[in-house]
Amino acid sequence: MTVFSKILVANRGEIAIRIFRTLRELGIGTVAVYSEADRGSLHAAAADEAYLIGPGPPPESYLSQERVLETAARAGAEAVHPGYGFLAENAAFARACEAAGFVWIGPPPEAIDVMGSKTAARKAMTVAGVPIVPGTTAPVESADDVRRLGGELGWPIAIKASAGGGGKGLKVVSEPDEADRAYESARREGEAYFSDSAVYVERYLEDPRHVEVQILADSHGNLLHLGERDCTIQRRHQKLVEETPSPAVGGELRERIGRLGIDAARAVGYRSVGTIEGLLDRDGNYFFLEMNTRIQVEHTVTEVVTGLDLVREQVLIAGGEPLSLRQDDVRLTGHAIECRINAEDPSNGFLPSPGRITSYREPAGPGVRVDSGVAAGSEVVGLYDPLIAKLIVHGVDRDHARRRMLRALDEYEIGGIATLLGFHRALLEHPCFAAGETCHGVVESKELAEQADRLSHQTTNLAESPDGRLRERVARVELDGRLYEVKALVPEPPFAELARRRRERSGPGAHHGAARDAVVTPMQGTVLAVEVAEGDEVRAGQVICIVEAMKMENEITAHRDGVVTELSVEPGQAVTTGQIVCVVSQDET
Ligand code: MV4
């Protein structure tokens, strides 16, 4: 059964660790690669062997095909697993792996190529009889074309980047007058993201669900599907919550979507695990959107309801094994939900929130799985994807899973950085989610972000605290024979006085005003240079000082225009996470 003796995982963080676990179970040796920014990372420690492959920026390490392949040769690996992101859907890398004598744990490069071009994929699906969203299967050449197509398909229409996917470059056009601007804008985005300005047009579906189907295909012509996943909960085309089964899919529709998925995969000669993504409209029509030619973040919910290990299937398929089960053997049990735990700040426009994790405790208990890549003391590096963990629950039905997720979110403690924990609590408690609706609008609403912020303060800490100077204290309090754990944020002298003055200046209720005039260091490190002096006028974004951490230089910038006061760092000084560098004052008249 052991088809390989050693596999290199060309990835980092939680997905690298998740893959290592399966490889261990298969008795296969594990090789990690890591960048200079990931020297202390868990994924490097989790493998049998770990190799430094270059500096932090991905092009010089995780995206460097040469360095990854050199390392695979040096380590004596037989195969390369790309995980997701980075090189996972790079057909050139898949070919380079095979040319260098390694097995590529993924689909044939030709299938990656066809599915990588959205117009080529739409053409192939039309030939295969798989329904696509009505629109063009070739790029459109002008805004006039867009207007003409709007007339034919009916407004609104969507313009999408041909080389795109995941909604990047998507522009909605409601009427003919908007065609010129939307066309040019979609082309610019295509060029910026994919170096390809080609765009095509689809009818725009109102309030659809994002429903995708998991496919397994071996090298012996066997294909099967493992049911659908519903990924409708997205923000700016980033999936946040995924579940299976879809609240909108019953047995008959599941079979239809499964068959379409298999037809789609077969049409491009697919082999490995892969996902057909589609849109489900309110009338139950299902349209092909694109194929993800990799293992996906949300594969876990399918694992939970099928009992299968999709990474194991992927490795065995790459080793030439036939699938060990048939469609009839697939049993879907209960309901699974995944929440993506990103180091992002919902109260700050979901901006990434890199920094040191000061405290960390994972949930456990019945029906709970955590795929994570961090621990207390981990540094979340801003260079990489903000996904630090995936929290997955399994319940007998949807509401059981939903309540279990809320319980697990409550148990989860991540201190030192902002995360989506509070956002997920707010969302899963929201009536729209409880009812299994699409929640379009709600997910991106200010109300939900504010509720997320309130809930996240239950686990607030030093770095999240209003002035970056508060320490978390736990005291136990007994009231009426019941023990309570109380977390208090205690200002520490000499900063207590500073915090008081700032609050007075900002007035009551101006919590955020008070928070925002101090510049704090987001990480522990050493001050290399201070670029401003007390009393200097600075503009938002201007560099205040440079802090070296983990051999990388980080620019600490002013967050707003103002005058530098209370400057408290000098070159050579060691700073801690959340330490105040200075205050940027504004005249408040
Ligand atoms: C669409 C659409 C409506 N009509 N295409 C594409 C990628 C995915 N991330 C979102 N995409 C959409 N494509 C057409 N022709 C609406 C979306 C969409 C969406 C779809 C399902 C669930 C949530 C969504 C959120 C934003 C946009």
XYZ file of C-alpha atoms and ligand atoms in Angstrom:
616
model
C 0.000 0.000 0.000
C 2.896 2.370 0.655
C 3.386 3.877 -2.757
C 6.025 6.440 -1.810
C 8.694 6.540 0.849
C 9.178 10.320 1.040
C 7.107 13.306 -0.098
C 7.944 17.012 -0.101
C 5.124 19.391 0.766
C 5.644 22.689 -1.064
C 3.568 24.708 1.340
C 3.424 26.105 4.870
C 1.173 26.609 7.878
C -1.930 24.601 8.650
C -2.235 22.844 5.270
C 1.353 21.584 5.366
C 0.732 20.136 8.832
C -2.577 18.615 7.736
C -0.826 16.860 4.818
C 2.043 15.630 7.032
C -0.509 13.951 9.297
C -1.876 11.854 6.455
C 1.590 11.022 5.159
C 2.523 9.777 8.650
C -0.516 7.518 8.656
C 0.550 6.152 5.275
C 4.056 5.489 6.583
C 5.542 8.020 4.186
C 8.466 10.254 5.190
C 7.742 13.982 5.288
C 9.827 16.866 3.955
C 9.003 20.468 4.827
C 10.288 23.580 3.143
C 10.282 26.893 4.966
C 11.242 30.494 4.360
C 13.369 32.726 6.559
C 10.158 34.257 7.910
C 8.982 30.764 8.906
C 12.105 29.695 10.818
C 10.187 29.124 14.026
C 7.019 27.825 12.396
C 5.139 24.740 13.487
C 5.002 23.236 10.010
C 8.795 23.126 9.775
C 8.940 21.345 13.128
C 6.152 18.917 12.205
C 8.030 17.171 9.375
C 10.765 14.547 9.512
C 13.081 16.907 7.642
C 12.870 20.631 6.988
C 14.808 22.746 4.503
C 15.236 26.508 4.351
C 14.409 27.563 0.784
C 14.831 31.315 0.823
C 13.711 34.703 2.098
C 10.193 35.440 3.308
C 8.642 36.916 0.156
C 6.884 34.022 -1.651
C 8.571 34.570 -5.064
C 11.915 33.860 -3.385
C 10.767 30.783 -1.484
C 7.382 29.026 -1.667
C 6.799 30.200 -5.252
C 10.305 29.416 -6.453
C 9.918 26.319 -8.637
C 13.680 25.925 -8.853
C 14.276 26.010 -5.117
C 11.434 23.633 -4.379
C 12.662 21.115 -6.951
C 16.306 21.456 -5.876
C 15.188 20.708 -2.338
C 13.099 17.716 -3.395
C 16.192 16.288 -5.118
C 18.448 17.037 -2.153
C 16.028 15.399 0.274
C 15.497 12.379 -1.940
C 11.726 12.894 -2.149
C 9.805 10.947 -4.794
C 6.799 13.189 -5.050
C 5.689 16.768 -4.447
C 2.415 17.798 -2.823
C 1.610 21.468 -3.478
C -1.204 21.955 -0.937
C -3.318 24.958 -1.953
C -2.291 28.423 -3.055
C 1.342 28.992 -4.091
C 2.179 26.507 -6.904
C -0.911 24.285 -6.588
C -2.574 25.329 -9.863
C 0.566 26.093 -11.810
C 0.629 23.761 -14.838
C 4.228 24.740 -15.621
C 5.292 23.615 -12.151
C 3.384 20.338 -12.494
C 5.268 19.723 -15.751
C 8.601 20.751 -14.205
C 8.045 18.281 -11.348
C 7.437 15.438 -13.743
C 10.326 16.471 -16.003
C 12.619 16.384 -12.961
C 11.453 12.858 -12.146
C 9.059 13.603 -9.274
C 5.458 12.509 -9.083
C 3.130 15.504 -9.064
C 0.384 14.944 -6.507
C -2.295 16.644 -8.506
C -4.144 16.572 -11.816
C -2.636 16.325 -15.307
C -1.137 19.708 -16.313
C -3.401 19.714 -19.403
C -6.474 19.703 -17.153
C -5.017 22.590 -15.105
C -4.477 24.514 -18.358
C -8.017 24.037 -19.687
C -9.626 24.904 -16.352
C -7.239 27.826 -15.821
C -8.765 29.626 -18.787
C -12.374 30.363 -17.872
C -13.390 30.733 -21.517
C -11.644 27.472 -22.537
C -13.327 25.756 -19.586
C -16.748 27.121 -20.614
C -16.180 25.834 -24.146
C -15.182 22.385 -22.866
C -18.240 22.257 -20.588
C -20.565 23.197 -23.441
C -19.146 20.322 -25.500
C -19.566 17.973 -22.516
C -23.196 19.015 -22.008
C -22.539 20.646 -18.624
C -24.672 23.798 -18.217
C -22.703 27.046 -17.905
C -24.067 30.430 -16.841
C -25.467 31.853 -20.124
C -22.914 34.123 -21.789
C -19.835 34.004 -24.013
C -17.269 31.224 -24.383
C -14.757 33.582 -25.988
C -13.385 36.931 -24.783
C -15.419 40.036 -25.654
C -13.618 42.646 -27.723
C -15.274 45.946 -26.807
C -17.742 47.760 -24.582
C -20.097 47.707 -27.597
C -20.017 43.902 -27.427
C -20.874 44.161 -23.728
C -23.901 46.372 -24.504
C -25.075 44.043 -27.246
C -24.723 40.999 -24.950
C -26.619 42.791 -22.195
C -29.499 43.225 -24.632
C -29.403 39.547 -25.573
C -28.893 38.021 -22.116
C -30.927 40.620 -20.187
C -29.519 43.072 -17.633
C -27.722 42.925 -15.273
C -24.719 41.084 -16.661
C -21.351 40.135 -15.155
C -17.989 40.843 -16.783
C -15.297 38.440 -15.615
C -11.567 38.050 -16.251
C -10.865 35.119 -18.625
C -7.738 34.165 -16.717
C -9.479 34.813 -13.418
C -11.491 32.824 -10.992
C -12.755 33.287 -7.494
C -14.488 36.503 -8.474
C -11.339 38.586 -9.056
C -12.073 40.994 -11.876
C -15.845 40.465 -11.590
C -17.871 43.568 -12.519
C -21.631 43.775 -12.422
C -23.194 45.931 -15.145
C -26.806 46.974 -14.497
C -27.451 49.063 -17.607
C -25.900 49.958 -20.987
C -24.500 53.269 -19.691
C -22.207 51.439 -17.290
C -20.674 49.191 -19.943
C -17.640 51.332 -20.867
C -16.430 51.852 -17.323
C -17.070 48.270 -16.198
C -15.406 46.825 -19.305
C -12.257 48.923 -18.842
C -12.191 48.250 -15.118
C -12.542 44.467 -15.534
C -9.728 44.512 -18.118
C -7.447 46.469 -15.807
C -8.099 44.065 -12.939
C -7.465 41.064 -15.174
C -4.182 42.607 -16.252
C -3.211 43.475 -12.667
C -4.040 40.075 -11.138
C -3.356 37.667 -13.975
C -1.309 39.643 -16.546
C -4.182 38.950 -18.958
C -6.752 41.604 -19.767
C -9.129 39.287 -21.651
C -12.679 39.347 -20.260
C -15.943 37.563 -21.027
C -19.582 38.069 -20.175
C -22.210 36.101 -18.231
C -25.789 36.804 -17.264
C -25.744 38.048 -13.661
C -27.721 35.771 -11.345
C -29.481 37.418 -8.386
C -28.963 35.977 -4.904
C -27.409 32.686 -6.008
C -25.828 30.067 -3.773
C -22.249 28.961 -4.336
C -22.520 25.183 -4.456
C -19.583 22.990 -5.433
C -19.103 19.259 -5.736
C -16.081 17.185 -4.694
C -14.768 14.817 -7.349
C -12.362 11.867 -7.062
C -10.827 10.485 -10.247
C -8.154 7.793 -10.497
C -5.807 6.903 -13.358
C -7.970 3.889 -14.308
C -10.961 5.869 -15.531
C -12.968 5.653 -12.298
C -14.730 8.833 -11.195
C -17.064 9.539 -8.314
C -18.487 12.488 -6.408
C -18.648 13.026 -2.659
C -21.625 15.339 -2.497
C -21.770 19.100 -2.480
C -20.427 21.862 -0.288
C -22.208 25.163 0.171
C -19.792 28.117 0.221
C -22.294 30.927 -0.118
C -20.930 32.787 2.915
C -18.222 34.921 1.315
C -16.818 38.366 1.756
C -15.264 40.056 -1.267
C -15.077 36.609 -2.889
C -13.209 35.125 0.059
C -15.006 32.107 1.466
C -15.492 32.340 5.208
C -17.852 29.500 6.153
C -18.500 26.255 4.276
C -20.889 23.449 5.009
C -22.251 20.196 3.728
C -24.923 19.288 2.858
C -26.142 22.542 1.333
C -29.341 23.787 3.000
C -30.703 24.193 -0.554
C -29.857 20.745 -1.948
C -31.901 17.559 -1.594
C -31.281 14.034 -2.821
C -32.395 14.542 -6.409
C -30.472 17.777 -6.955
C -27.421 16.230 -5.259
C -27.423 13.413 -7.761
C -27.832 15.830 -10.673
C -24.983 18.085 -9.457
C -22.821 15.019 -8.794
C -23.384 13.691 -12.304
C -22.603 17.093 -13.839
C -19.422 17.259 -11.769
C -18.306 13.845 -12.962
C -19.096 14.751 -16.588
C -17.127 17.982 -16.221
C -14.075 16.234 -14.734
C -14.157 13.451 -17.319
C -14.349 15.991 -20.156
C -10.911 17.390 -19.257
C -9.270 14.025 -18.532
C -9.163 14.761 -14.833
C -7.258 12.662 -12.304
C -6.797 13.396 -8.547
C -9.178 15.247 -6.219
C -10.870 18.288 -7.700
C -13.897 20.502 -7.283
C -16.519 21.732 -9.694
C -17.771 25.100 -8.497
C -21.173 26.297 -9.578
C -24.016 28.676 -8.923
C -27.432 27.459 -7.817
C -30.263 29.881 -8.521
C -33.537 30.145 -6.649
C -35.301 27.943 -9.217
C -32.870 25.064 -8.644
C -30.900 25.634 -11.860
C -27.243 24.689 -11.474
C -24.553 26.308 -13.640
C -20.854 25.437 -13.920
C -18.633 28.305 -12.735
C -15.086 26.910 -12.688
C -13.049 23.934 -11.569
C -10.527 24.060 -8.727
C -7.775 21.659 -9.723
C -6.386 21.179 -6.215
C -7.326 20.104 -2.707
C -9.339 22.989 -1.254
C -9.490 24.646 2.150
C -13.055 23.373 2.613
C -12.242 19.728 1.798
C -12.538 18.998 5.522
C -16.330 19.195 5.692
C -16.559 16.491 3.028
C -14.064 14.378 4.989
C -16.173 14.686 8.106
C -19.450 13.532 6.500
C -17.872 10.793 4.324
C -15.274 9.485 6.786
C -12.687 9.653 3.992
C -9.270 11.325 4.059
C -9.067 13.259 0.798
C -5.314 13.838 1.038
C -4.867 10.067 1.414
C -7.016 9.506 -1.685
C -4.962 12.124 -3.525
C -1.672 10.420 -2.635
C -2.929 6.936 -3.527
C -4.316 8.162 -6.855
C -0.961 9.807 -7.662
C 0.672 6.477 -6.848
C -1.476 4.788 -9.494
C -3.858 2.969 -7.124
C -7.440 2.441 -8.248
C -10.142 4.081 -6.115
C -10.992 1.822 -3.201
C -14.695 2.686 -3.280
C -17.513 3.053 -5.782
C -20.248 5.653 -5.929
C -22.615 3.284 -4.136
C -20.167 2.986 -1.229
C -20.273 6.714 -0.511
C -22.318 7.459 2.622
C -22.975 11.020 3.706
C -23.616 11.233 7.441
C -24.842 14.266 9.376
C -23.888 17.870 8.796
C -20.485 19.571 8.858
C -19.551 23.250 9.053
C -16.131 24.843 8.680
C -15.187 28.329 9.864
C -11.993 29.840 8.506
C -10.029 31.342 11.361
C -8.183 34.194 9.671
C -5.837 36.642 11.338
C -7.995 39.533 10.147
C -9.715 42.365 11.950
C -13.468 42.689 11.221
C -13.536 46.044 13.050
C -10.870 47.307 10.680
C -12.243 46.340 7.279
C -11.014 42.734 7.604
C -7.427 43.925 7.195
C -4.806 41.295 8.004
C -3.666 41.485 11.632
C -0.163 40.039 11.785
C 1.659 39.810 15.088
C 2.579 37.537 17.934
C -0.021 35.140 19.335
C 0.278 35.685 23.066
C -2.194 33.082 24.266
C -3.782 30.169 22.456
C -6.207 27.416 23.352
C -8.028 25.199 20.871
C -11.524 23.812 21.340
C -12.024 20.073 21.627
C -14.753 17.653 22.622
C -17.422 15.817 20.620
C -17.541 16.499 16.899
C -14.792 19.129 16.843
C -11.744 19.195 14.566
C -9.106 21.907 14.355
C -6.565 22.068 11.518
C -4.154 24.728 12.681
C -0.645 25.950 12.085
C -0.050 28.100 15.154
C 0.421 27.938 18.907
C 1.027 30.385 21.747
C 4.135 32.369 20.837
C 3.686 31.946 17.061
C 4.332 34.981 14.929
C 1.658 35.494 12.262
C 3.661 36.885 9.354
C 1.969 39.472 7.162
C 3.608 38.101 4.018
C 1.329 35.064 3.818
C -2.317 34.070 3.669
C -4.124 35.092 6.876
C -5.696 31.621 7.336
C -4.161 30.364 10.596
C -6.609 27.575 11.383
C -9.753 25.828 10.230
C -12.401 24.934 12.783
C -14.675 22.110 11.677
C -17.624 20.585 13.490
C -19.840 17.595 12.792
C -23.401 17.269 14.037
C -26.375 15.029 13.370
C -28.138 17.860 11.536
C -27.533 21.476 10.594
C -28.732 23.098 13.774
C -26.777 20.637 15.891
C -23.654 21.488 13.920
C -24.394 25.219 14.177
C -24.766 25.105 17.964
C -21.702 22.908 18.249
C -19.751 25.477 16.229
C -20.889 28.258 18.565
C -19.760 26.170 21.538
C -16.386 25.479 19.903
C -15.931 29.164 19.006
C -16.537 30.002 22.666
C -13.855 27.550 23.743
C -11.360 28.892 21.215
C -8.998 31.476 22.634
C -6.531 33.375 20.492
C -4.829 36.308 22.168
C -2.460 38.929 20.814
C -3.925 39.339 17.331
C -7.349 40.084 15.895
C -9.106 37.084 14.331
C -12.470 36.163 12.833
C -13.600 34.286 15.992
C -16.017 37.050 16.988
C -17.246 37.436 13.412
C -18.105 33.753 13.172
C -19.980 33.873 16.464
C -21.980 36.882 15.286
C -22.723 35.232 11.932
C -23.695 31.810 13.255
C -26.038 33.437 15.764
C -27.640 35.580 13.077
C -31.183 34.529 12.080
C -30.195 34.500 8.380
C -27.586 31.815 8.979
C -29.739 29.877 11.395
C -32.435 29.796 8.683
C -29.986 28.568 6.027
C -30.454 31.648 3.854
C -27.812 33.103 1.518
C -27.033 35.983 3.943
C -25.889 38.145 0.990
C -25.466 41.658 2.334
C -25.495 40.550 5.974
C -21.966 39.134 5.725
C -20.587 42.440 4.483
C -22.785 44.634 6.711
C -21.484 47.118 9.251
C -23.902 45.701 11.831
C -22.301 42.276 11.705
C -18.772 43.712 11.895
C -19.818 45.716 14.965
C -21.383 42.688 16.614
C -18.222 40.711 15.767
C -16.173 43.424 17.437
C -18.316 43.304 20.594
C -18.074 39.528 20.779
C -14.331 39.489 20.127
C -13.735 41.717 23.163
C -14.685 38.752 25.293
C -11.197 37.545 24.478
C -9.539 40.912 24.146
C -5.959 41.276 25.225
C -2.894 43.424 25.114
C -2.643 43.982 21.395
C -6.372 44.494 20.880
C -6.719 46.804 23.827
C -7.586 50.419 23.161
C -4.194 51.945 23.771
C -1.957 48.938 23.483
C -0.915 49.401 27.080
C -3.420 47.326 28.968
C -2.533 44.013 30.555
C -4.973 41.173 30.856
C -5.547 39.962 34.415
C -7.682 37.001 35.459
C -9.092 36.975 39.095
C -11.434 34.558 40.210
C -14.603 35.862 41.790
C -17.162 33.824 43.739
C -20.712 35.168 43.853
C -23.567 33.308 45.541
C -21.569 30.101 45.551
C -20.828 30.331 41.855
C -17.322 30.820 40.544
C -16.777 33.365 37.772
C -13.641 33.980 35.789
C -13.271 37.688 35.233
C -10.858 39.073 32.726
C -9.836 42.623 33.451
C -7.831 44.961 31.284
C -5.610 46.833 33.663
C -3.666 49.903 32.498
C -0.095 49.694 33.667
C 1.725 52.731 35.025
C 3.211 54.941 33.729
C 0.821 54.472 30.853
C -2.337 54.553 32.959
C -2.001 58.304 33.151
C -1.427 58.529 29.411
C -4.497 56.414 28.711
C -6.608 58.571 31.028
C -5.475 61.791 29.386
C -6.197 60.357 25.963
C -9.667 59.225 26.945
C -10.443 62.628 28.413
C -9.305 64.322 25.253
C -11.459 62.050 23.105
C -14.510 62.359 25.308
C -16.963 59.693 26.390
C -17.763 56.980 23.904
C -14.752 57.879 21.797
C -13.172 54.505 22.426
C -11.844 54.225 18.920
C -10.529 57.773 18.829
C -8.496 56.975 21.895
C -7.272 53.747 20.365
C -6.169 55.295 17.166
C -3.831 58.062 18.195
C -1.097 55.794 19.567
C 1.315 54.104 17.188
C 2.190 50.650 18.511
C 4.627 47.981 17.387
C 2.706 45.010 15.967
C 5.559 42.637 16.796
C 8.367 42.042 19.223
C 11.773 43.067 17.904
C 14.550 45.628 17.886
C 14.284 49.221 16.724
C 16.760 49.728 13.868
C 15.994 53.345 13.070
C 13.689 56.143 14.152
C 12.695 58.314 11.221
C 10.877 61.112 13.038
C 11.482 63.459 15.954
C 9.183 64.749 18.671
C 7.049 67.551 17.240
C 7.386 66.488 13.594
C 4.339 66.749 11.410
C 3.651 63.385 9.729
C 1.214 62.126 7.125
C -0.725 58.885 7.325
C 1.510 56.084 6.040
C 4.752 57.913 6.807
C 7.425 55.711 8.404
C 7.890 56.370 12.126
C 10.486 53.721 12.833
C 11.833 50.409 11.560
C 11.608 47.335 13.742
C 13.600 44.209 12.975
C 11.870 40.979 13.868
C 12.806 37.470 12.745
C 15.530 38.992 10.525
C 12.954 41.028 8.645
C 12.592 44.769 8.654
C 9.142 46.105 9.361
C 8.146 49.687 8.778
C 5.989 51.078 11.542
C 3.935 53.848 9.994
C 1.670 56.650 11.117
C -1.963 55.662 10.845
C -3.152 59.257 10.346
C -1.917 62.792 9.787
C -0.761 64.670 12.866
C 2.110 65.719 15.090
C 4.488 63.239 16.738
C 4.342 63.443 20.524
C 5.417 61.182 23.363
C 8.051 59.486 21.194
C 9.396 56.713 23.397
C 11.748 54.555 21.308
C 15.327 54.932 20.105
C 17.595 52.899 17.816
C 18.844 49.677 19.375
C 15.939 49.455 21.793
C 14.071 46.171 22.225
C 10.303 46.521 21.882
C 7.462 44.186 22.766
C 4.262 43.463 20.858
C 1.820 46.322 21.304
C 4.349 48.757 22.790
C 3.597 52.432 22.160
C 6.127 54.032 19.830
C 4.639 57.506 19.883
C 1.347 59.349 19.749
C 0.196 61.096 16.587
C -1.752 64.056 17.949
C -4.256 66.178 16.127
C -5.680 69.489 17.252
C -9.070 68.623 18.617
C -10.976 71.868 18.867
C -21.541 35.308 -10.214
C -22.610 35.853 -9.485
C -23.769 36.134 -10.175
N -23.846 35.892 -11.511
N -21.667 35.094 -11.546
C -18.006 34.218 -8.676
C -16.956 33.715 -7.823
C -17.542 33.584 -6.493
N -16.560 33.807 -5.506
C -18.639 34.611 -6.473
N -19.044 34.722 -7.805
C -20.234 35.144 -8.289
N -20.393 34.963 -9.627
C -22.791 35.394 -12.154
N -22.903 35.172 -13.484
C -22.448 36.061 -8.111
C -21.256 35.715 -7.513
C -21.167 35.978 -6.106
C -21.607 35.025 -5.174
C -22.143 33.816 -5.558
C -22.558 32.892 -4.630
C -22.455 33.183 -3.287
C -21.917 34.370 -2.871
C -21.482 35.308 -3.806
C -20.951 36.523 -3.385
C -20.519 37.424 -4.311
C -20.629 37.152 -5.670
